[in-house]
Amino acid sequence: MNFFRTLSLAAAFAASSFSFAQDAKPADRYSVIRCGTLLDIAGTPAKKNATLVVKNGVVDRVVEGLGPIDLAKEQASGANVQEIDLRDKFVLPGLIDCHVHLTFEFNKESRLRSITESECDSAIRGVLAAKKTVEAGFTTVRDLGGESHAVFALRHGVVRGDIVGPRIVAAGKAISVSGGHADPSNGWRDDVYPQPGPEAGVADGPDECRKAVRLQIKNGADVIKITATGGVLSLSSAGLAKHFTDDEIQALVDTTHSMGRKIAAHAHGTDGINAVLRAGIDSVEHGTYMDEESIRLFKAGKTWLVPTLLASATVVKNAKIPGFYHEFVARKALEAGPVRMQRFKIAVKEGVRVAFGTDSGVSPHGENWMEFPLMVEGGMTPSECLVAATINAASLLGLEKEIGTLEPGKSADLIAVDGDPTADVNTLKDVKFVMRAGGVVKK
Ligand SMILES: [Zn+2]
């Protein structure tokens, strides 16, 4: 067991957001939350008039009705009890986004920033993105790529309570081949940006791939992200097809699993999607050019699809603005964007397992909810979308025991909206109340 992971994850998932300086055992903290409607488990019927009791950041019990909750004994022994009135709201588990880039937000300036700004700047930018994200109702995110130390520092800042943000499961730097989607030196002269090696997540050959994974984990990665194929936003004309060879992919997957982590693959081209599925990848991100074989492999294995429909919608929109992207990028965006929805519809019809993910950072942070109407357009019901953004996402993150539902023993991560999101996902645009690990983030 890696010490760093033990430290960061245990602290992130066990601790409530309350901190105490005293040595004495802190008083128990209760929240009694009155819910007009409570969807404690997505995919099951919502309960009218229910009360949720939270103790020290964890769901203690769900009680029918809005009657009094007797905590007199607990109060007599010093417990703090707060009442939260959400009687006119629809309450549901905090949402989970399996694909964001908190330290990054793409715009016309971002290319130059990669050589003019430091990793510290990325971390500071991430602080604002983290706040916007949790206030939008996303209480957990998986950050799938950014400068490692910036992302890890952000994660630690949330755990310590220094900054407001979601629980962060972090990959740090994505692993790429030289010249591939996550080679940050693409498009720069060698003396401006020297070719990075496995220490910086750029690897060629199975040995370098193993080393890149091991170094990422040593530095604090909770999960590994690889760019199995070319990508739309990289400054490269190297297409969207498979970049790592089969033996490199197997080395990446096996090394990651042997160190107790999950591995996510960015994949657009059919050959790359099918290669990572055969190698036992945990999630395919984007999955643009899925074919029949991809769908067969998805259904035969345990891999999740994280569709990121919002990313394609965003790049197609931006590619039409002259000069917004480099010409290579605009061409790739206009080519691949429309295909994603078309193939996604087939995947949904065929029953491929979907976990929610937006690729926010490609789109502005805090607009993560916009993925929901796109998923509905792709053929999912609102209820299936909510399952994808709670139970399924928790399972992909390996956190199904901690988050994803509001059952007793789970972290008190919950949100409230007006209206009924199981009937209309647009109600998720305006999240009125957010609690994360028992701490009120927004009200
Ligand atoms: Zn991404």
GROMACS .gro file of C-alpha atoms and ligand atoms in nm:
model
  444
    1MET     CA    1   0.000   0.000   0.000
    2ASN     CA    2   0.136   0.333  -0.100
    3PHE     CA    3   0.177   0.569   0.193
    4PHE     CA    4   0.090   0.876  -0.006
    5ARG     CA    5  -0.236   0.727  -0.125
    6THR     CA    6  -0.320   0.606   0.223
    7LEU     CA    7  -0.262   0.954   0.353
    8SER     CA    8  -0.446   1.149   0.088
    9LEU     CA    9  -0.740   0.919   0.025
   10ALA     CA   10  -0.800   0.822   0.384
   11ALA     CA   11  -0.800   1.187   0.481
   12ALA     CA   12  -1.019   1.283   0.189
   13PHE     CA   13  -1.282   1.020   0.240
   14ALA     CA   14  -1.293   0.970   0.613
   15ALA     CA   15  -1.275   1.327   0.734
   16SER     CA   16  -1.571   1.555   0.761
   17SER     CA   17  -1.523   1.913   0.656
   18PHE     CA   18  -1.518   2.027   1.018
   19SER     CA   19  -1.179   2.085   1.175
   20PHE     CA   20  -1.097   2.113   1.539
   21ALA     CA   21  -0.785   2.254   1.697
   22GLN     CA   22  -0.852   2.116   2.043
   23ASP     CA   23  -0.705   1.792   2.167
   24ALA     CA   24  -1.033   1.688   2.332
   25LYS     CA   25  -1.270   1.469   2.135
   26PRO     CA   26  -1.484   1.710   1.934
   27ALA     CA   27  -1.856   1.726   2.000
   28ASP     CA   28  -2.073   1.523   1.763
   29ARG     CA   29  -2.231   1.732   1.489
   30TYR     CA   30  -2.576   1.649   1.360
   31SER     CA   31  -2.767   1.792   1.067
   32VAL     CA   32  -3.137   1.720   1.043
   33ILE     CA   33  -3.233   1.783   0.682
   34ARG     CA   34  -3.603   1.817   0.598
   35CYS     CA   35  -3.656   1.715   0.235
   36GLY     CA   36  -3.972   1.785   0.033
   37THR     CA   37  -3.859   1.505  -0.197
   38LEU     CA   38  -3.562   1.279  -0.137
   39LEU     CA   39  -3.398   1.062  -0.401
   40ASP     CA   40  -3.159   0.876  -0.173
   41ILE     CA   41  -3.072   0.617  -0.438
   42ALA     CA   42  -3.086   0.719  -0.805
   43GLY     CA   43  -3.287   0.476  -1.015
   44THR     CA   44  -3.536   0.404  -0.733
   45PRO     CA   45  -3.859   0.600  -0.667
   46ALA     CA   46  -3.807   0.931  -0.484
   47LYS     CA   47  -3.959   0.967  -0.136
   48LYS     CA   48  -4.203   1.248  -0.057
   49ASN     CA   49  -4.142   1.423   0.276
   50ALA     CA   50  -3.840   1.253   0.425
   51THR     CA   51  -3.584   1.353   0.685
   52LEU     CA   52  -3.216   1.282   0.648
   53VAL     CA   53  -3.008   1.270   0.964
   54VAL     CA   54  -2.636   1.334   0.919
   55LYS     CA   55  -2.383   1.265   1.195
   56ASN     CA   56  -2.025   1.389   1.170
   57GLY     CA   57  -2.038   1.416   0.793
   58VAL     CA   58  -2.190   1.075   0.733
   59VAL     CA   59  -2.552   0.977   0.661
   60ASP     CA   60  -2.685   0.833   0.986
   61ARG     CA   61  -3.042   0.750   0.883
   62VAL     CA   62  -3.329   0.831   0.651
   63VAL     CA   63  -3.660   0.879   0.830
   64GLU     CA   64  -4.006   0.888   0.668
   65GLY     CA   65  -4.200   1.212   0.711
   66LEU     CA   66  -4.103   1.550   0.854
   67GLY     CA   67  -4.188   1.481   1.219
   68PRO     CA   68  -3.962   1.560   1.513
   69ILE     CA   69  -3.630   1.377   1.544
   70ASP     CA   70  -3.538   1.307   1.904
   71LEU     CA   71  -3.176   1.404   1.963
   72ALA     CA   72  -3.227   1.531   2.319
   73LYS     CA   73  -2.991   1.271   2.468
   74GLU     CA   74  -2.718   1.355   2.217
   75GLN     CA   75  -2.763   1.728   2.281
   76ALA     CA   76  -2.746   1.671   2.655
   77SER     CA   77  -2.407   1.512   2.607
   78GLY     CA   78  -2.284   1.813   2.409
   79ALA     CA   79  -2.376   1.734   2.047
   80ASN     CA   80  -2.442   2.022   1.807
   81VAL     CA   81  -2.761   1.988   1.606
   82GLN     CA   82  -2.853   2.204   1.307
   83GLU     CA   83  -3.184   2.192   1.121
   84ILE     CA   84  -3.177   2.242   0.745
   85ASP     CA   85  -3.506   2.321   0.574
   86LEU     CA   86  -3.530   2.187   0.219
   87ARG     CA   87  -3.904   2.118   0.236
   88ASP     CA   88  -3.964   2.295  -0.094
   89LYS     CA   89  -3.672   2.121  -0.268
   90PHE     CA   90  -3.579   1.796  -0.440
   91VAL     CA   91  -3.277   1.645  -0.262
   92LEU     CA   92  -3.043   1.396  -0.427
   93PRO     CA   93  -2.689   1.261  -0.387
   94GLY     CA   94  -2.402   1.493  -0.483
   95LEU     CA   95  -2.311   1.456  -0.851
   96ILE     CA   96  -1.985   1.296  -0.965
   97ASP     CA   97  -1.794   1.400  -1.277
   98CYS     CA   98  -1.543   1.133  -1.387
   99HIS     CA   99  -1.357   1.358  -1.630
  100VAL     CA  100  -1.247   1.712  -1.555
  101HIS     CA  101  -0.928   1.918  -1.581
  102LEU     CA  102  -0.949   2.161  -1.289
  103THR     CA  103  -0.612   2.327  -1.349
  104PHE     CA  104  -0.691   2.413  -1.706
  105GLU     CA  105  -0.955   2.595  -1.908
  106PHE     CA  106  -0.908   2.607  -2.281
  107ASN     CA  107  -0.916   2.941  -2.461
  108LYS     CA  108  -0.714   3.129  -2.719
  109GLU     CA  109  -0.440   3.207  -2.466
  110SER     CA  110  -0.394   2.862  -2.318
  111ARG     CA  111  -0.129   2.751  -2.567
  112LEU     CA  112   0.102   3.039  -2.479
  113ARG     CA  113   0.036   2.991  -2.110
  114SER     CA  114   0.193   2.647  -2.132
  115ILE     CA  115   0.532   2.816  -2.168
  116THR     CA  116   0.480   3.145  -1.989
  117GLU     CA  117   0.313   3.024  -1.670
  118SER     CA  118   0.436   2.791  -1.398
  119GLU     CA  119   0.272   2.494  -1.236
  120CYS     CA  120   0.189   2.722  -0.942
  121ASP     CA  121  -0.025   2.937  -1.173
  122SER     CA  122  -0.216   2.625  -1.278
  123ALA     CA  123  -0.281   2.540  -0.915
  124ILE     CA  124  -0.415   2.888  -0.844
  125ARG     CA  125  -0.640   2.872  -1.150
  126GLY     CA  126  -0.760   2.536  -1.020
  127VAL     CA  127  -0.877   2.693  -0.693
  128LEU     CA  128  -1.145   2.892  -0.875
  129ALA     CA  129  -1.242   2.595  -1.094
  130ALA     CA  130  -1.277   2.372  -0.787
  131LYS     CA  131  -1.511   2.623  -0.620
  132LYS     CA  132  -1.726   2.664  -0.931
  133THR     CA  133  -1.747   2.286  -0.971
  134VAL     CA  134  -1.863   2.203  -0.620
  135GLU     CA  135  -2.106   2.496  -0.618
  136ALA     CA  136  -2.256   2.351  -0.938
  137GLY     CA  137  -2.344   2.039  -0.738
  138PHE     CA  138  -2.048   1.817  -0.828
  139THR     CA  139  -1.919   1.699  -0.493
  140THR     CA  140  -1.664   1.454  -0.637
  141VAL     CA  141  -1.456   1.476  -0.954
  142ARG     CA  142  -1.190   1.268  -1.119
  143ASP     CA  143  -0.924   1.501  -1.255
  144LEU     CA  144  -0.788   1.328  -1.564
  145GLY     CA  145  -0.485   1.530  -1.654
  146GLY     CA  146  -0.297   1.841  -1.564
  147GLU     CA  147   0.044   1.928  -1.425
  148SER     CA  148   0.083   1.667  -1.152
  149HIS     CA  149   0.195   1.878  -0.858
  150ALA     CA  150  -0.067   2.146  -0.926
  151VAL     CA  151  -0.350   1.891  -0.931
  152PHE     CA  152  -0.223   1.706  -0.625
  153ALA     CA  153  -0.179   2.032  -0.431
  154LEU     CA  154  -0.537   2.122  -0.516
  155ARG     CA  155  -0.656   1.785  -0.389
  156HIS     CA  156  -0.465   1.833  -0.064
  157GLY     CA  157  -0.599   2.188  -0.026
  158VAL     CA  158  -0.956   2.056  -0.035
  159VAL     CA  159  -0.874   1.778   0.213
  160ARG     CA  160  -0.721   2.026   0.458
  161GLY     CA  161  -1.021   2.256   0.419
  162ASP     CA  162  -0.801   2.541   0.294
  163ILE     CA  163  -1.004   2.576  -0.024
  164VAL     CA  164  -1.363   2.505  -0.126
  165GLY     CA  165  -1.389   2.226  -0.377
  166PRO     CA  166  -1.511   1.879  -0.458
  167ARG     CA  167  -1.341   1.559  -0.342
  168ILE     CA  168  -1.073   1.511  -0.608
  169VAL     CA  169  -0.953   1.177  -0.743
  170ALA     CA  170  -0.647   1.280  -0.938
  171ALA     CA  171  -0.443   1.137  -1.224
  172GLY     CA  172  -0.188   1.416  -1.247
  173LYS     CA  173  -0.005   1.421  -1.579
  174ALA     CA  174  -0.161   1.199  -1.848
  175ILE     CA  175   0.077   0.949  -2.007
  176SER     CA  176   0.136   0.985  -2.381
  177VAL     CA  177   0.374   0.873  -2.656
  178SER     CA  178   0.627   1.127  -2.785
  179GLY     CA  179   0.434   1.356  -3.015
  180GLY     CA  180   0.103   1.218  -2.884
  181HIS     CA  181  -0.199   1.397  -2.739
  182ALA     CA  182  -0.045   1.462  -2.396
  183ASP     CA  183   0.309   1.548  -2.506
  184PRO     CA  184   0.321   1.911  -2.389
  185SER     CA  185   0.615   1.992  -2.618
  186ASN     CA  186   0.404   1.945  -2.933
  187GLY     CA  187   0.437   2.238  -3.169
  188TRP     CA  188   0.724   2.406  -2.981
  189ARG     CA  189   1.089   2.438  -3.089
  190ASP     CA  190   1.319   2.202  -2.897
  191ASP     CA  191   1.501   2.485  -2.720
  192VAL     CA  192   1.170   2.639  -2.612
  193TYR     CA  193   1.021   2.311  -2.484
  194PRO     CA  194   1.268   2.020  -2.470
  195GLN     CA  195   1.130   1.670  -2.533
  196PRO     CA  196   0.994   1.532  -2.201
  197GLY     CA  197   1.054   1.174  -2.085
  198PRO     CA  198   0.871   0.922  -1.863
  199GLU     CA  199   0.933   1.147  -1.557
  200ALA     CA  200   0.699   1.395  -1.725
  201GLY     CA  201   0.450   1.138  -1.854
  202VAL     CA  202   0.586   1.092  -2.207
  203ALA     CA  203   0.686   0.732  -2.276
  204ASP     CA  204   0.786   0.512  -2.568
  205GLY     CA  205   0.825   0.136  -2.540
  206PRO     CA  206   0.688  -0.091  -2.264
  207ASP     CA  207   0.975  -0.018  -2.023
  208GLU     CA  208   0.925   0.359  -2.034
  209CYS     CA  209   0.550   0.304  -2.002
  210ARG     CA  210   0.600   0.103  -1.682
  211LYS     CA  211   0.832   0.370  -1.549
  212ALA     CA  212   0.590   0.651  -1.631
  213VAL     CA  213   0.309   0.475  -1.441
  214ARG     CA  214   0.529   0.400  -1.142
  215LEU     CA  215   0.654   0.759  -1.120
  216GLN     CA  216   0.302   0.900  -1.143
  217ILE     CA  217   0.190   0.677  -0.857
  218LYS     CA  218   0.500   0.758  -0.654
  219ASN     CA  219   0.419   1.127  -0.694
  220GLY     CA  220   0.061   1.080  -0.574
  221ALA     CA  221  -0.167   0.968  -0.859
  222ASP     CA  222  -0.490   0.804  -0.742
  223VAL     CA  223  -0.563   0.688  -1.098
  224ILE     CA  224  -0.366   0.665  -1.423
  225LYS     CA  225  -0.474   0.839  -1.743
  226ILE     CA  226  -0.328   0.747  -2.080
  227THR     CA  227  -0.386   0.900  -2.419
  228ALA     CA  228  -0.431   0.584  -2.625
  229THR     CA  229  -0.503   0.775  -2.945
  230GLY     CA  230  -0.452   1.121  -3.086
  231GLY     CA  231  -0.669   1.398  -2.948
  232VAL     CA  232  -0.863   1.692  -3.080
  233LEU     CA  233  -0.709   1.979  -2.883
  234SER     CA  234  -0.339   1.881  -2.903
  235LEU     CA  235  -0.130   2.084  -3.142
  236SER     CA  236  -0.057   1.785  -3.359
  237SER     CA  237  -0.156   1.666  -3.701
  238ALA     CA  238  -0.099   1.305  -3.585
  239GLY     CA  239  -0.467   1.215  -3.628
  240LEU     CA  240  -0.706   1.041  -3.390
  241ALA     CA  241  -0.586   0.684  -3.441
  242LYS     CA  242  -0.406   0.453  -3.198
  243HIS     CA  243  -0.074   0.587  -3.066
  244PHE     CA  244   0.052   0.332  -2.811
  245THR     CA  245   0.129  -0.015  -2.948
  246ASP     CA  246  -0.046  -0.320  -2.800
  247ASP     CA  247   0.254  -0.417  -2.588
  248GLU     CA  248   0.282  -0.061  -2.454
  249ILE     CA  249  -0.090  -0.057  -2.366
  250GLN     CA  250  -0.063  -0.392  -2.188
  251ALA     CA  251   0.241  -0.269  -1.993
  252LEU     CA  252   0.050   0.046  -1.887
  253VAL     CA  253  -0.262  -0.146  -1.781
  254ASP     CA  254  -0.080  -0.426  -1.598
  255THR     CA  255   0.160  -0.193  -1.414
  256THR     CA  256  -0.126   0.029  -1.302
  257HIS     CA  257  -0.336  -0.263  -1.178
  258SER     CA  258  -0.038  -0.422  -1.004
  259MET     CA  259  -0.005  -0.101  -0.801
  260GLY     CA  260  -0.370  -0.103  -0.699
  261ARG     CA  261  -0.496   0.176  -0.922
  262LYS     CA  262  -0.747   0.206  -1.203
  263ILE     CA  263  -0.655   0.326  -1.550
  264ALA     CA  264  -0.853   0.547  -1.786
  265ALA     CA  265  -0.783   0.578  -2.157
  266HIS     CA  266  -0.855   0.878  -2.371
  267ALA     CA  267  -0.952   0.712  -2.701
  268HIS     CA  268  -1.111   0.842  -3.021
  269GLY     CA  269  -1.004   0.610  -3.308
  270THR     CA  270  -1.161   0.264  -3.341
  271ASP     CA  271  -0.826   0.080  -3.329
  272GLY     CA  272  -0.725   0.255  -3.005
  273ILE     CA  273  -1.065   0.202  -2.840
  274ASN     CA  274  -1.064  -0.169  -2.918
  275ALA     CA  275  -0.700  -0.215  -2.815
  276VAL     CA  276  -0.755  -0.066  -2.467
  277LEU     CA  277  -1.078  -0.263  -2.424
  278ARG     CA  278  -0.892  -0.586  -2.504
  279ALA     CA  279  -0.617  -0.492  -2.257
  280GLY     CA  280  -0.871  -0.455  -1.972
  281ILE     CA  281  -0.881  -0.077  -1.931
  282ASP     CA  282  -1.118   0.051  -1.659
  283SER     CA  283  -1.274   0.332  -1.862
  284VAL     CA  284  -1.275   0.459  -2.218
  285GLU     CA  285  -1.296   0.838  -2.229
  286HIS     CA  286  -1.476   0.989  -2.533
  287GLY     CA  287  -1.504   0.666  -2.738
  288THR     CA  288  -1.576   0.867  -3.050
  289TYR     CA  289  -1.532   0.609  -3.326
  290MET     CA  290  -1.673   0.304  -3.144
  291ASP     CA  291  -1.772   0.025  -3.381
  292GLU     CA  292  -1.967  -0.302  -3.337
  293GLU     CA  293  -1.657  -0.476  -3.207
  294SER     CA  294  -1.607  -0.201  -2.946
  295ILE     CA  295  -1.963  -0.249  -2.824
  296ARG     CA  296  -1.915  -0.626  -2.808
  297LEU     CA  297  -1.592  -0.576  -2.605
  298PHE     CA  298  -1.760  -0.325  -2.371
  299LYS     CA  299  -2.041  -0.568  -2.301
  300ALA     CA  300  -1.809  -0.867  -2.257
  301GLY     CA  301  -1.590  -0.687  -2.001
  302LYS     CA  302  -1.619  -0.443  -1.713
  303THR     CA  303  -1.508  -0.123  -1.884
  304TRP     CA  304  -1.711   0.195  -1.840
  305LEU     CA  305  -1.773   0.444  -2.119
  306VAL     CA  306  -1.731   0.808  -2.014
  307PRO     CA  307  -1.886   0.985  -2.313
  308THR     CA  308  -1.788   1.355  -2.257
  309LEU     CA  309  -2.052   1.472  -2.506
  310LEU     CA  310  -2.015   1.826  -2.377
  311ALA     CA  311  -1.653   1.834  -2.495
  312SER     CA  312  -1.746   1.756  -2.854
  313ALA     CA  313  -2.035   2.002  -2.849
  314THR     CA  314  -1.796   2.269  -2.718
  315VAL     CA  315  -1.512   2.209  -2.965
  316VAL     CA  316  -1.750   2.201  -3.262
  317LYS     CA  317  -1.893   2.537  -3.150
  318ASN     CA  318  -1.549   2.691  -3.094
  319ALA     CA  319  -1.401   2.551  -3.418
  320LYS     CA  320  -1.646   2.768  -3.610
  321ILE     CA  321  -1.502   3.084  -3.448
  322PRO     CA  322  -1.216   3.198  -3.677
  323GLY     CA  323  -0.878   3.177  -3.502
  324PHE     CA  324  -1.011   3.018  -3.183
  325TYR     CA  325  -0.815   2.697  -3.246
  326HIS     CA  326  -0.509   2.620  -3.455
  327GLU     CA  327  -0.614   2.494  -3.802
  328PHE     CA  328  -0.516   2.131  -3.717
  329VAL     CA  329  -0.735   2.146  -3.410
  330ALA     CA  330  -1.033   2.303  -3.584
  331ARG     CA  331  -1.019   2.038  -3.856
  332LYS     CA  332  -1.011   1.750  -3.604
  333ALA     CA  333  -1.293   1.908  -3.401
  334LEU     CA  334  -1.528   1.945  -3.697
  335GLU     CA  335  -1.452   1.593  -3.815
  336ALA     CA  336  -1.488   1.405  -3.487
  337GLY     CA  337  -1.746   1.616  -3.302
  338PRO     CA  338  -2.065   1.507  -3.478
  339VAL     CA  339  -1.960   1.139  -3.486
  340ARG     CA  340  -1.952   1.116  -3.106
  341MET     CA  341  -2.328   1.164  -3.057
  342GLN     CA  342  -2.412   0.929  -3.342
  343ARG     CA  343  -2.201   0.643  -3.197
  344PHE     CA  344  -2.310   0.723  -2.843
  345LYS     CA  345  -2.674   0.666  -2.942
  346ILE     CA  346  -2.584   0.318  -3.064
  347ALA     CA  347  -2.387   0.243  -2.745
  348VAL     CA  348  -2.685   0.347  -2.529
  349LYS     CA  349  -2.924   0.134  -2.732
  350GLU     CA  350  -2.686  -0.163  -2.699
  351GLY     CA  351  -2.663  -0.124  -2.323
  352VAL     CA  352  -2.298  -0.015  -2.282
  353ARG     CA  353  -2.235   0.091  -1.921
  354VAL     CA  354  -2.203   0.469  -1.893
  355ALA     CA  355  -2.042   0.678  -1.619
  356PHE     CA  356  -2.089   1.056  -1.624
  357GLY     CA  357  -1.799   1.274  -1.743
  358THR     CA  358  -1.776   1.611  -1.914
  359ASP     CA  359  -1.410   1.692  -1.988
  360SER     CA  360  -1.469   2.031  -1.822
  361GLY     CA  361  -1.172   2.252  -1.888
  362VAL     CA  362  -1.243   2.196  -2.257
  363SER     CA  363  -1.575   2.362  -2.168
  364PRO     CA  364  -1.591   2.623  -1.888
  365HIS     CA  365  -1.581   2.490  -1.530
  366GLY     CA  366  -1.909   2.494  -1.342
  367GLU     CA  367  -2.117   2.412  -1.650
  368ASN     CA  368  -2.084   2.036  -1.597
  369TRP     CA  369  -2.464   1.995  -1.582
  370MET     CA  370  -2.480   2.064  -1.959
  371GLU     CA  371  -2.374   1.703  -2.021
  372PHE     CA  372  -2.715   1.586  -1.893
  373PRO     CA  373  -2.936   1.717  -2.177
  374LEU     CA  374  -2.683   1.577  -2.427
  375MET     CA  375  -2.709   1.233  -2.264
  376VAL     CA  376  -3.087   1.258  -2.291
  377GLU     CA  377  -3.049   1.349  -2.659
  378GLY     CA  378  -2.836   1.035  -2.687
  379GLY     CA  379  -3.125   0.820  -2.567
  380MET     CA  380  -3.080   0.797  -2.189
  381THR     CA  381  -3.370   0.871  -1.955
  382PRO     CA  382  -3.319   1.142  -1.691
  383SER     CA  383  -3.316   0.870  -1.427
  384GLU     CA  384  -3.043   0.677  -1.612
  385CYS     CA  385  -2.842   0.998  -1.636
  386LEU     CA  386  -2.863   1.042  -1.258
  387VAL     CA  387  -2.754   0.681  -1.202
  388ALA     CA  388  -2.457   0.746  -1.437
  389ALA     CA  389  -2.360   1.057  -1.237
  390THR     CA  390  -2.393   0.893  -0.894
  391ILE     CA  391  -2.389   0.513  -0.853
  392ASN     CA  392  -2.204   0.432  -1.178
  393ALA     CA  393  -1.948   0.708  -1.135
  394ALA     CA  394  -1.882   0.604  -0.773
  395SER     CA  395  -1.826   0.250  -0.891
  396LEU     CA  396  -1.583   0.356  -1.166
  397LEU     CA  397  -1.390   0.557  -0.906
  398GLY     CA  398  -1.383   0.258  -0.671
  399LEU     CA  399  -1.568   0.467  -0.411
  400GLU     CA  400  -1.902   0.287  -0.411
  401LYS     CA  401  -1.877   0.227  -0.036
  402GLU     CA  402  -1.829   0.600   0.039
  403ILE     CA  403  -2.035   0.797  -0.211
  404GLY     CA  404  -2.301   0.775  -0.485
  405THR     CA  405  -2.613   0.722  -0.269
  406LEU     CA  406  -2.749   0.865   0.056
  407GLU     CA  407  -2.765   0.535   0.240
  408PRO     CA  408  -2.654   0.517   0.605
  409GLY     CA  409  -2.276   0.507   0.634
  410LYS     CA  410  -2.211   0.703   0.314
  411SER     CA  411  -2.059   1.050   0.304
  412ALA     CA  412  -2.322   1.325   0.337
  413ASP     CA  413  -2.266   1.461  -0.012
  414LEU     CA  414  -2.598   1.599  -0.131
  415ILE     CA  415  -2.757   1.868  -0.339
  416ALA     CA  416  -3.102   2.024  -0.373
  417VAL     CA  417  -3.282   2.168  -0.673
  418ASP     CA  418  -3.623   2.311  -0.760
  419GLY     CA  419  -3.838   2.081  -0.972
  420ASP     CA  420  -3.784   1.714  -1.044
  421PRO     CA  421  -3.455   1.611  -1.213
  422THR     CA  422  -3.592   1.260  -1.278
  423ALA     CA  423  -3.843   1.428  -1.511
  424ASP     CA  424  -3.631   1.713  -1.646
  425VAL     CA  425  -3.248   1.721  -1.627
  426ASN     CA  426  -3.247   2.095  -1.696
  427THR     CA  427  -3.345   2.144  -1.331
  428LEU     CA  428  -2.979   2.057  -1.253
  429LYS     CA  429  -2.868   2.385  -1.410
  430ASP     CA  430  -2.947   2.577  -1.096
  431VAL     CA  431  -2.837   2.386  -0.786
  432LYS     CA  432  -2.970   2.568  -0.477
  433PHE     CA  433  -2.798   2.381  -0.195
  434VAL     CA  434  -2.479   2.177  -0.170
  435MET     CA  435  -2.346   1.976   0.123
  436ARG     CA  436  -2.016   1.789   0.101
  437ALA     CA  437  -1.907   1.550   0.374
  438GLY     CA  438  -2.158   1.715   0.607
  439GLY     CA  439  -2.033   2.070   0.550
  440VAL     CA  440  -2.265   2.321   0.382
  441VAL     CA  441  -2.091   2.452   0.069
  442LYS     CA  442  -2.380   2.646  -0.080
  443LYS     CA  443  -2.722   2.750   0.046
  444ZN      ZN  444  -0.989   1.531  -2.098
   0.00000   0.00000   0.00000
